Amino acid sequence: MINIFKKLERDRHALFVILRKEISSKQVLDAMERVPREEFVPPEARGMAYLNIPLAIGSGQTISQPYMVAWMTEALGLRGDERALEVGTGSGYQAAILSLLLPRGRLYTVERDLGLFENARARLAQQGCHNVTAEMATDALGAPEYAPFDVILVTAACPRLPDSLVKQLAVGGRLVAPVGPRDEQDLILASRTGEGLSVSVMGKCRFVPLLGPEGFEES
Ligand code: SAH
């Protein structure tokens, strides 16, 4: 019988060899090392927790590939005191990473699926993420009641850059989001300046669809 702890340790080592090649932020790598991904996946997927792949978390949703989490997090360029928003809590894994990178800040994270939200909230509490406010998504996209945010991270594919999230971004703030059709998106980094929005494309990605206002039609 394969010893699951040995397998996880081996996979984890191999994963961090990859991450250290691609990600230059020491803070982001440290945060990735500190959050146990196996605690954020369903029991049957624990043995695969340190493979560099997305995994099913129920309700047709996925926890992103570790490399994608690290890449997006690095793009946010956090200093540690920001007011941040994540749209799409999912498993809570990305939120736990952001929590460690915001020692003097606060993360608001919203999820539209009740089952995922409840699981994620319990996990975040168990991991001691006291600077995270996890809430159910409302009829309005994002969390306008807590805006403006210094950074916004969207972890579901948006058909186009959502206007309402741009409005929730502070001047000087940064937004990272997958934008494009259902099958493949561009990972966008948008910065709000005094004059407007400056947008750059970081590369290609594949996310599950954003649903509800400014999202895709439910299929
Ligand atoms: N960041 C997550 C992965 C997110 S998967 C993690 O670390 O595990 C994308 C999530 O976005 C799904 O859970 C989906 O239910 C959620 N979602 C889709 N549309 C949404 C919306 N309009 N508001 C909030 N969450 C949404």
PDB file of C-alpha atoms and ligand atoms in Angstrom:
ATOM      1  CA  MET A   1       0.000   0.000   0.000  1.00  0.00           C
ATOM      2  CA  ILE A   2       1.295   3.468  -0.866  1.00  0.00           C
ATOM      3  CA  ASN A   3       1.892   5.594   2.202  1.00  0.00           C
ATOM      4  CA  ILE A   4      -0.192   8.743   1.556  1.00  0.00           C
ATOM      5  CA  PHE A   5       2.032  10.934   3.746  1.00  0.00           C
ATOM      6  CA  LYS A   6       5.119   9.912   1.797  1.00  0.00           C
ATOM      7  CA  LYS A   7       3.320  10.559  -1.504  1.00  0.00           C
ATOM      8  CA  LEU A   8       2.141  13.997  -0.359  1.00  0.00           C
ATOM      9  CA  GLU A   9       5.649  14.887   0.809  1.00  0.00           C
ATOM     10  CA  ARG A  10       7.166  13.807  -2.516  1.00  0.00           C
ATOM     11  CA  ASP A  11       4.549  15.662  -4.580  1.00  0.00           C
ATOM     12  CA  ARG A  12       4.922  18.739  -2.390  1.00  0.00           C
ATOM     13  CA  HIS A  13       8.661  18.795  -2.921  1.00  0.00           C
ATOM     14  CA  ALA A  14       8.230  18.488  -6.719  1.00  0.00           C
ATOM     15  CA  LEU A  15       5.540  21.215  -6.705  1.00  0.00           C
ATOM     16  CA  PHE A  16       7.751  23.709  -4.903  1.00  0.00           C
ATOM     17  CA  VAL A  17      10.614  23.018  -7.311  1.00  0.00           C
ATOM     18  CA  ILE A  18       8.242  24.184 -10.083  1.00  0.00           C
ATOM     19  CA  LEU A  19       6.853  27.145  -8.108  1.00  0.00           C
ATOM     20  CA  ARG A  20      10.318  28.415  -7.129  1.00  0.00           C
ATOM     21  CA  LYS A  21      11.288  28.452 -10.822  1.00  0.00           C
ATOM     22  CA  GLU A  22       8.241  30.471 -11.888  1.00  0.00           C
ATOM     23  CA  ILE A  23       7.424  32.713  -8.930  1.00  0.00           C
ATOM     24  CA  SER A  24       9.935  35.273  -7.680  1.00  0.00           C
ATOM     25  CA  SER A  25       8.049  36.688  -4.654  1.00  0.00           C
ATOM     26  CA  LYS A  26       9.437  35.106  -1.488  1.00  0.00           C
ATOM     27  CA  GLN A  27       6.352  36.189   0.471  1.00  0.00           C
ATOM     28  CA  VAL A  28       4.033  34.428  -1.977  1.00  0.00           C
ATOM     29  CA  LEU A  29       6.158  31.240  -1.907  1.00  0.00           C
ATOM     30  CA  ASP A  30       6.226  31.329   1.916  1.00  0.00           C
ATOM     31  CA  ALA A  31       2.447  31.693   2.091  1.00  0.00           C
ATOM     32  CA  MET A  32       2.017  28.792  -0.365  1.00  0.00           C
ATOM     33  CA  GLU A  33       4.307  26.673   1.853  1.00  0.00           C
ATOM     34  CA  ARG A  34       2.318  27.473   4.982  1.00  0.00           C
ATOM     35  CA  VAL A  35      -1.202  26.645   3.769  1.00  0.00           C
ATOM     36  CA  PRO A  36      -1.982  22.883   3.761  1.00  0.00           C
ATOM     37  CA  ARG A  37      -3.788  22.398   0.415  1.00  0.00           C
ATOM     38  CA  GLU A  38      -4.882  18.899   1.485  1.00  0.00           C
ATOM     39  CA  GLU A  39      -7.216  20.524   4.060  1.00  0.00           C
ATOM     40  CA  PHE A  40      -9.086  22.367   1.273  1.00  0.00           C
ATOM     41  CA  VAL A  41      -9.932  19.419  -0.989  1.00  0.00           C
ATOM     42  CA  PRO A  42     -12.544  16.654  -0.519  1.00  0.00           C
ATOM     43  CA  PRO A  43     -11.267  13.548   1.351  1.00  0.00           C
ATOM     44  CA  GLU A  44     -11.121  11.466  -1.843  1.00  0.00           C
ATOM     45  CA  ALA A  45      -8.774  14.031  -3.460  1.00  0.00           C
ATOM     46  CA  ARG A  46      -6.325  14.392  -0.541  1.00  0.00           C
ATOM     47  CA  GLY A  47      -3.780  12.105  -2.181  1.00  0.00           C
ATOM     48  CA  MET A  48      -3.645  14.501  -5.168  1.00  0.00           C
ATOM     49  CA  ALA A  49      -3.452  17.713  -3.127  1.00  0.00           C
ATOM     50  CA  TYR A  50       0.116  18.580  -4.131  1.00  0.00           C
ATOM     51  CA  LEU A  51      -0.157  17.816  -7.837  1.00  0.00           C
ATOM     52  CA  ASN A  52       0.016  20.998  -9.890  1.00  0.00           C
ATOM     53  CA  ILE A  53      -3.557  20.566 -11.171  1.00  0.00           C
ATOM     54  CA  PRO A  54      -7.037  21.930 -10.402  1.00  0.00           C
ATOM     55  CA  LEU A  55      -9.228  19.504  -8.420  1.00  0.00           C
ATOM     56  CA  ALA A  56     -13.012  19.067  -8.175  1.00  0.00           C
ATOM     57  CA  ILE A  57     -14.454  20.465  -4.917  1.00  0.00           C
ATOM     58  CA  GLY A  58     -18.148  19.650  -5.504  1.00  0.00           C
ATOM     59  CA  SER A  59     -21.061  21.589  -7.061  1.00  0.00           C
ATOM     60  CA  GLY A  60     -19.192  21.377 -10.405  1.00  0.00           C
ATOM     61  CA  GLN A  61     -16.512  23.788  -9.129  1.00  0.00           C
ATOM     62  CA  THR A  62     -12.733  23.472  -8.807  1.00  0.00           C
ATOM     63  CA  ILE A  63      -9.871  24.572  -6.570  1.00  0.00           C
ATOM     64  CA  SER A  64      -7.373  26.214  -8.939  1.00  0.00           C
ATOM     65  CA  GLN A  65      -4.010  24.757  -9.897  1.00  0.00           C
ATOM     66  CA  PRO A  66      -1.376  25.795  -7.281  1.00  0.00           C
ATOM     67  CA  TYR A  67       0.718  27.539  -9.936  1.00  0.00           C
ATOM     68  CA  MET A  68      -2.309  29.630 -10.980  1.00  0.00           C
ATOM     69  CA  VAL A  69      -2.948  30.630  -7.348  1.00  0.00           C
ATOM     70  CA  ALA A  70       0.683  31.679  -6.927  1.00  0.00           C
ATOM     71  CA  TRP A  71       0.764  33.561 -10.241  1.00  0.00           C
ATOM     72  CA  MET A  72      -2.414  35.538  -9.553  1.00  0.00           C
ATOM     73  CA  THR A  73      -1.382  36.265  -5.986  1.00  0.00           C
ATOM     74  CA  GLU A  74       2.015  37.556  -7.094  1.00  0.00           C
ATOM     75  CA  ALA A  75       0.311  39.812  -9.670  1.00  0.00           C
ATOM     76  CA  LEU A  76      -1.651  41.523  -6.878  1.00  0.00           C
ATOM     77  CA  GLY A  77       1.668  42.827  -5.475  1.00  0.00           C
ATOM     78  CA  LEU A  78       0.355  42.940  -1.884  1.00  0.00           C
ATOM     79  CA  ARG A  79       2.128  45.099   0.726  1.00  0.00           C
ATOM     80  CA  GLY A  80       0.166  43.610   3.618  1.00  0.00           C
ATOM     81  CA  ASP A  81      -2.183  46.400   4.650  1.00  0.00           C
ATOM     82  CA  GLU A  82      -4.720  46.302   1.825  1.00  0.00           C
ATOM     83  CA  ARG A  83      -8.448  45.946   1.892  1.00  0.00           C
ATOM     84  CA  ALA A  84      -8.935  43.086  -0.552  1.00  0.00           C
ATOM     85  CA  LEU A  85     -11.846  41.314  -2.232  1.00  0.00           C
ATOM     86  CA  GLU A  86     -11.949  37.806  -3.687  1.00  0.00           C
ATOM     87  CA  VAL A  87     -14.926  36.867  -5.862  1.00  0.00           C
ATOM     88  CA  GLY A  88     -15.378  33.060  -5.820  1.00  0.00           C
ATOM     89  CA  THR A  89     -14.304  31.656  -2.415  1.00  0.00           C
ATOM     90  CA  GLY A  90     -14.677  28.051  -3.659  1.00  0.00           C
ATOM     91  CA  SER A  91     -12.666  25.854  -1.282  1.00  0.00           C
ATOM     92  CA  GLY A  92     -11.221  28.829   0.626  1.00  0.00           C
ATOM     93  CA  TYR A  93      -7.644  27.922  -0.370  1.00  0.00           C
ATOM     94  CA  GLN A  94      -6.850  31.139  -2.260  1.00  0.00           C
ATOM     95  CA  ALA A  95      -8.431  33.107   0.590  1.00  0.00           C
ATOM     96  CA  ALA A  96      -6.163  31.371   3.136  1.00  0.00           C
ATOM     97  CA  ILE A  97      -3.101  32.336   1.061  1.00  0.00           C
ATOM     98  CA  LEU A  98      -4.274  35.954   0.805  1.00  0.00           C
ATOM     99  CA  SER A  99      -5.014  36.000   4.533  1.00  0.00           C
ATOM    100  CA  LEU A 100      -1.338  35.318   5.316  1.00  0.00           C
ATOM    101  CA  LEU A 101      -0.250  38.083   2.951  1.00  0.00           C
ATOM    102  CA  LEU A 102      -2.537  40.661   4.592  1.00  0.00           C
ATOM    103  CA  PRO A 103      -1.285  40.789   8.209  1.00  0.00           C
ATOM    104  CA  ARG A 104      -2.381  44.427   8.553  1.00  0.00           C
ATOM    105  CA  GLY A 105      -5.231  44.293   6.053  1.00  0.00           C
ATOM    106  CA  ARG A 106      -8.512  42.492   5.555  1.00  0.00           C
ATOM    107  CA  LEU A 107      -9.867  40.089   2.952  1.00  0.00           C
ATOM    108  CA  TYR A 108     -13.530  39.980   1.994  1.00  0.00           C
ATOM    109  CA  THR A 109     -14.452  36.889   0.009  1.00  0.00           C
ATOM    110  CA  VAL A 110     -17.828  36.054  -1.545  1.00  0.00           C
ATOM    111  CA  GLU A 111     -19.213  32.766  -2.873  1.00  0.00           C
ATOM    112  CA  ARG A 112     -22.575  32.068  -4.528  1.00  0.00           C
ATOM    113  CA  ASP A 113     -22.863  28.319  -3.737  1.00  0.00           C
ATOM    114  CA  LEU A 114     -24.165  27.769  -0.200  1.00  0.00           C
ATOM    115  CA  GLY A 115     -22.510  24.365   0.358  1.00  0.00           C
ATOM    116  CA  LEU A 116     -19.088  25.592  -0.775  1.00  0.00           C
ATOM    117  CA  PHE A 117     -19.471  28.799   1.235  1.00  0.00           C
ATOM    118  CA  GLU A 118     -20.236  26.896   4.456  1.00  0.00           C
ATOM    119  CA  ASN A 119     -17.321  24.496   3.991  1.00  0.00           C
ATOM    120  CA  ALA A 120     -14.909  27.295   3.118  1.00  0.00           C
ATOM    121  CA  ARG A 121     -15.962  29.418   6.078  1.00  0.00           C
ATOM    122  CA  ALA A 122     -15.405  26.489   8.454  1.00  0.00           C
ATOM    123  CA  ARG A 123     -11.980  25.739   6.966  1.00  0.00           C
ATOM    124  CA  LEU A 124     -10.884  29.376   7.122  1.00  0.00           C
ATOM    125  CA  ALA A 125     -11.878  29.527  10.804  1.00  0.00           C
ATOM    126  CA  GLN A 126     -10.047  26.257  11.471  1.00  0.00           C
ATOM    127  CA  GLN A 127      -6.900  27.661   9.812  1.00  0.00           C
ATOM    128  CA  GLY A 128      -7.102  30.748  12.045  1.00  0.00           C
ATOM    129  CA  CYS A 129      -7.740  33.245   9.232  1.00  0.00           C
ATOM    130  CA  HIS A 130      -9.089  35.998  11.496  1.00  0.00           C
ATOM    131  CA  ASN A 131      -8.594  38.761   8.955  1.00  0.00           C
ATOM    132  CA  VAL A 132     -11.038  37.160   6.486  1.00  0.00           C
ATOM    133  CA  THR A 133     -14.730  38.004   6.186  1.00  0.00           C
ATOM    134  CA  ALA A 134     -16.430  35.264   4.134  1.00  0.00           C
ATOM    135  CA  GLU A 135     -19.972  35.967   2.969  1.00  0.00           C
ATOM    136  CA  MET A 136     -22.592  34.570   0.647  1.00  0.00           C
ATOM    137  CA  ALA A 137     -22.787  36.502  -2.629  1.00  0.00           C
ATOM    138  CA  THR A 138     -25.838  38.739  -2.924  1.00  0.00           C
ATOM    139  CA  ASP A 139     -27.675  39.959  -6.037  1.00  0.00           C
ATOM    140  CA  ALA A 140     -24.913  42.497  -6.595  1.00  0.00           C
ATOM    141  CA  LEU A 141     -21.581  41.242  -7.952  1.00  0.00           C
ATOM    142  CA  GLY A 142     -18.665  41.559  -5.510  1.00  0.00           C
ATOM    143  CA  ALA A 143     -19.238  43.273  -2.154  1.00  0.00           C
ATOM    144  CA  PRO A 144     -20.284  46.892  -2.837  1.00  0.00           C
ATOM    145  CA  GLU A 145     -21.169  47.344   0.854  1.00  0.00           C
ATOM    146  CA  TYR A 146     -17.472  46.932   1.794  1.00  0.00           C
ATOM    147  CA  ALA A 147     -15.983  48.881  -1.172  1.00  0.00           C
ATOM    148  CA  PRO A 148     -13.662  50.486  -2.108  1.00  0.00           C
ATOM    149  CA  PHE A 149     -10.982  47.787  -2.304  1.00  0.00           C
ATOM    150  CA  ASP A 150      -7.264  48.216  -2.930  1.00  0.00           C
ATOM    151  CA  VAL A 151      -7.159  44.873  -4.689  1.00  0.00           C
ATOM    152  CA  ILE A 152      -9.797  42.634  -6.253  1.00  0.00           C
ATOM    153  CA  LEU A 153      -9.173  39.051  -7.376  1.00  0.00           C
ATOM    154  CA  VAL A 154     -11.816  37.238  -9.422  1.00  0.00           C
ATOM    155  CA  THR A 155     -11.363  33.461  -9.493  1.00  0.00           C
ATOM    156  CA  ALA A 156     -14.164  32.701 -11.985  1.00  0.00           C
ATOM    157  CA  ALA A 157     -14.186  33.453 -15.723  1.00  0.00           C
ATOM    158  CA  CYS A 158     -15.832  36.776 -16.655  1.00  0.00           C
ATOM    159  CA  PRO A 159     -17.294  37.263 -20.155  1.00  0.00           C
ATOM    160  CA  ARG A 160     -15.944  40.840 -19.999  1.00  0.00           C
ATOM    161  CA  LEU A 161     -14.303  42.994 -17.357  1.00  0.00           C
ATOM    162  CA  PRO A 162     -17.175  43.569 -14.885  1.00  0.00           C
ATOM    163  CA  ASP A 163     -18.055  47.272 -14.603  1.00  0.00           C
ATOM    164  CA  SER A 164     -19.411  46.890 -11.100  1.00  0.00           C
ATOM    165  CA  LEU A 165     -16.096  45.468  -9.853  1.00  0.00           C
ATOM    166  CA  VAL A 166     -14.156  48.302 -11.493  1.00  0.00           C
ATOM    167  CA  LYS A 167     -16.459  50.660  -9.537  1.00  0.00           C
ATOM    168  CA  GLN A 168     -15.566  48.828  -6.297  1.00  0.00           C
ATOM    169  CA  LEU A 169     -11.843  49.406  -6.941  1.00  0.00           C
ATOM    170  CA  ALA A 170     -10.110  52.324  -5.170  1.00  0.00           C
ATOM    171  CA  VAL A 171      -8.096  54.793  -7.229  1.00  0.00           C
ATOM    172  CA  GLY A 172      -4.599  53.245  -7.301  1.00  0.00           C
ATOM    173  CA  GLY A 173      -6.156  49.788  -6.872  1.00  0.00           C
ATOM    174  CA  ARG A 174      -5.428  46.613  -8.866  1.00  0.00           C
ATOM    175  CA  LEU A 175      -7.798  43.979 -10.196  1.00  0.00           C
ATOM    176  CA  VAL A 176      -6.826  40.524 -11.478  1.00  0.00           C
ATOM    177  CA  ALA A 177      -9.460  38.526 -13.368  1.00  0.00           C
ATOM    178  CA  PRO A 178      -9.815  35.854 -16.065  1.00  0.00           C
ATOM    179  CA  VAL A 179     -11.699  37.530 -18.920  1.00  0.00           C
ATOM    180  CA  GLY A 180     -12.955  35.865 -22.097  1.00  0.00           C
ATOM    181  CA  PRO A 181     -15.106  33.022 -23.461  1.00  0.00           C
ATOM    182  CA  ARG A 182     -16.086  29.931 -21.460  1.00  0.00           C
ATOM    183  CA  ASP A 183     -13.376  27.647 -22.848  1.00  0.00           C
ATOM    184  CA  GLU A 184     -10.297  29.879 -22.384  1.00  0.00           C
ATOM    185  CA  GLN A 185      -9.640  33.333 -20.943  1.00  0.00           C
ATOM    186  CA  ASP A 186      -6.960  36.012 -20.735  1.00  0.00           C
ATOM    187  CA  LEU A 187      -5.708  36.691 -17.233  1.00  0.00           C
ATOM    188  CA  ILE A 188      -6.112  40.449 -16.980  1.00  0.00           C
ATOM    189  CA  LEU A 189      -4.346  42.870 -14.637  1.00  0.00           C
ATOM    190  CA  ALA A 190      -6.209  46.191 -14.462  1.00  0.00           C
ATOM    191  CA  SER A 191      -5.008  49.218 -12.479  1.00  0.00           C
ATOM    192  CA  ARG A 192      -7.336  52.074 -11.665  1.00  0.00           C
ATOM    193  CA  THR A 193      -5.634  55.450 -12.042  1.00  0.00           C
ATOM    194  CA  GLY A 194      -6.974  58.985 -11.566  1.00  0.00           C
ATOM    195  CA  GLU A 195      -7.653  59.083 -15.329  1.00  0.00           C
ATOM    196  CA  GLY A 196      -9.253  55.682 -15.824  1.00  0.00           C
ATOM    197  CA  LEU A 197      -8.197  52.067 -16.152  1.00  0.00           C
ATOM    198  CA  SER A 198      -4.923  50.672 -17.489  1.00  0.00           C
ATOM    199  CA  VAL A 199      -5.277  47.052 -18.563  1.00  0.00           C
ATOM    200  CA  SER A 200      -2.631  44.450 -19.426  1.00  0.00           C
ATOM    201  CA  VAL A 201      -2.901  40.773 -20.357  1.00  0.00           C
ATOM    202  CA  MET A 202      -0.741  38.432 -18.278  1.00  0.00           C
ATOM    203  CA  GLY A 203      -1.420  35.230 -20.242  1.00  0.00           C
ATOM    204  CA  LYS A 204      -3.949  32.488 -20.922  1.00  0.00           C
ATOM    205  CA  CYS A 205      -5.967  30.627 -18.300  1.00  0.00           C
ATOM    206  CA  ARG A 206      -9.085  28.433 -17.828  1.00  0.00           C
ATOM    207  CA  PHE A 207     -11.569  29.063 -15.035  1.00  0.00           C
ATOM    208  CA  VAL A 208     -15.082  27.881 -14.227  1.00  0.00           C
ATOM    209  CA  PRO A 209     -17.659  30.523 -15.253  1.00  0.00           C
ATOM    210  CA  LEU A 210     -18.748  33.499 -13.188  1.00  0.00           C
ATOM    211  CA  LEU A 211     -22.524  33.204 -12.785  1.00  0.00           C
ATOM    212  CA  GLY A 212     -25.158  35.808 -11.951  1.00  0.00           C
ATOM    213  CA  PRO A 213     -24.878  39.522 -12.761  1.00  0.00           C
ATOM    214  CA  GLU A 214     -22.213  40.280 -15.405  1.00  0.00           C
ATOM    215  CA  GLY A 215     -21.494  36.527 -15.603  1.00  0.00           C
ATOM    216  CA  PHE A 216     -22.358  33.742 -18.029  1.00  0.00           C
ATOM    217  CA  GLU A 217     -25.840  32.287 -18.575  1.00  0.00           C
ATOM    218  CA  GLU A 218     -26.352  29.240 -16.355  1.00  0.00           C
ATOM    219  CA  SER A 219     -26.267  26.135 -18.582  1.00  0.00           C
TER     220      SER A 219
HETATM  221  N1  SAH B   1     -10.774  30.609  -5.332  1.00  0.00           N
HETATM  222  C1  SAH B   1     -11.312  29.264  -5.218  1.00  0.00           C
HETATM  223  C2  SAH B   1     -11.649  28.630  -6.548  1.00  0.00           C
HETATM  224  C3  SAH B   1     -12.831  29.272  -7.129  1.00  0.00           C
HETATM  225  S1  SAH B   1     -13.724  28.374  -8.339  1.00  0.00           S
HETATM  226  C4  SAH B   1     -10.414  28.366  -4.409  1.00  0.00           C
HETATM  227  O1  SAH B   1      -9.334  28.805  -3.962  1.00  0.00           O
HETATM  228  O2  SAH B   1     -10.796  27.217  -4.176  1.00  0.00           O
HETATM  229  C5  SAH B   1     -14.860  29.676  -8.714  1.00  0.00           C
HETATM  230  C6  SAH B   1     -15.920  29.891  -7.678  1.00  0.00           C
HETATM  231  O3  SAH B   1     -16.658  31.051  -8.041  1.00  0.00           O
HETATM  232  C7  SAH B   1     -16.949  28.765  -7.583  1.00  0.00           C
HETATM  233  O4  SAH B   1     -16.970  28.259  -6.283  1.00  0.00           O
HETATM  234  C8  SAH B   1     -18.274  29.435  -7.955  1.00  0.00           C
HETATM  235  O5  SAH B   1     -19.386  28.945  -7.224  1.00  0.00           O
HETATM  236  C9  SAH B   1     -17.991  30.888  -7.615  1.00  0.00           C
HETATM  237  N2  SAH B   1     -18.815  31.892  -8.298  1.00  0.00           N
HETATM  238  C10 SAH B   1     -19.300  31.890  -9.564  1.00  0.00           C
HETATM  239  N3  SAH B   1     -19.966  33.032  -9.804  1.00  0.00           N
HETATM  240  C11 SAH B   1     -19.914  33.792  -8.668  1.00  0.00           C
HETATM  241  C12 SAH B   1     -20.426  35.078  -8.291  1.00  0.00           C
HETATM  242  N4  SAH B   1     -21.132  35.827  -9.146  1.00  0.00           N
HETATM  243  N5  SAH B   1     -20.164  35.531  -7.029  1.00  0.00           N
HETATM  244  C13 SAH B   1     -19.450  34.770  -6.156  1.00  0.00           C
HETATM  245  N6  SAH B   1     -18.950  33.547  -6.451  1.00  0.00           N
HETATM  246  C14 SAH B   1     -19.168  33.059  -7.701  1.00  0.00           C
END
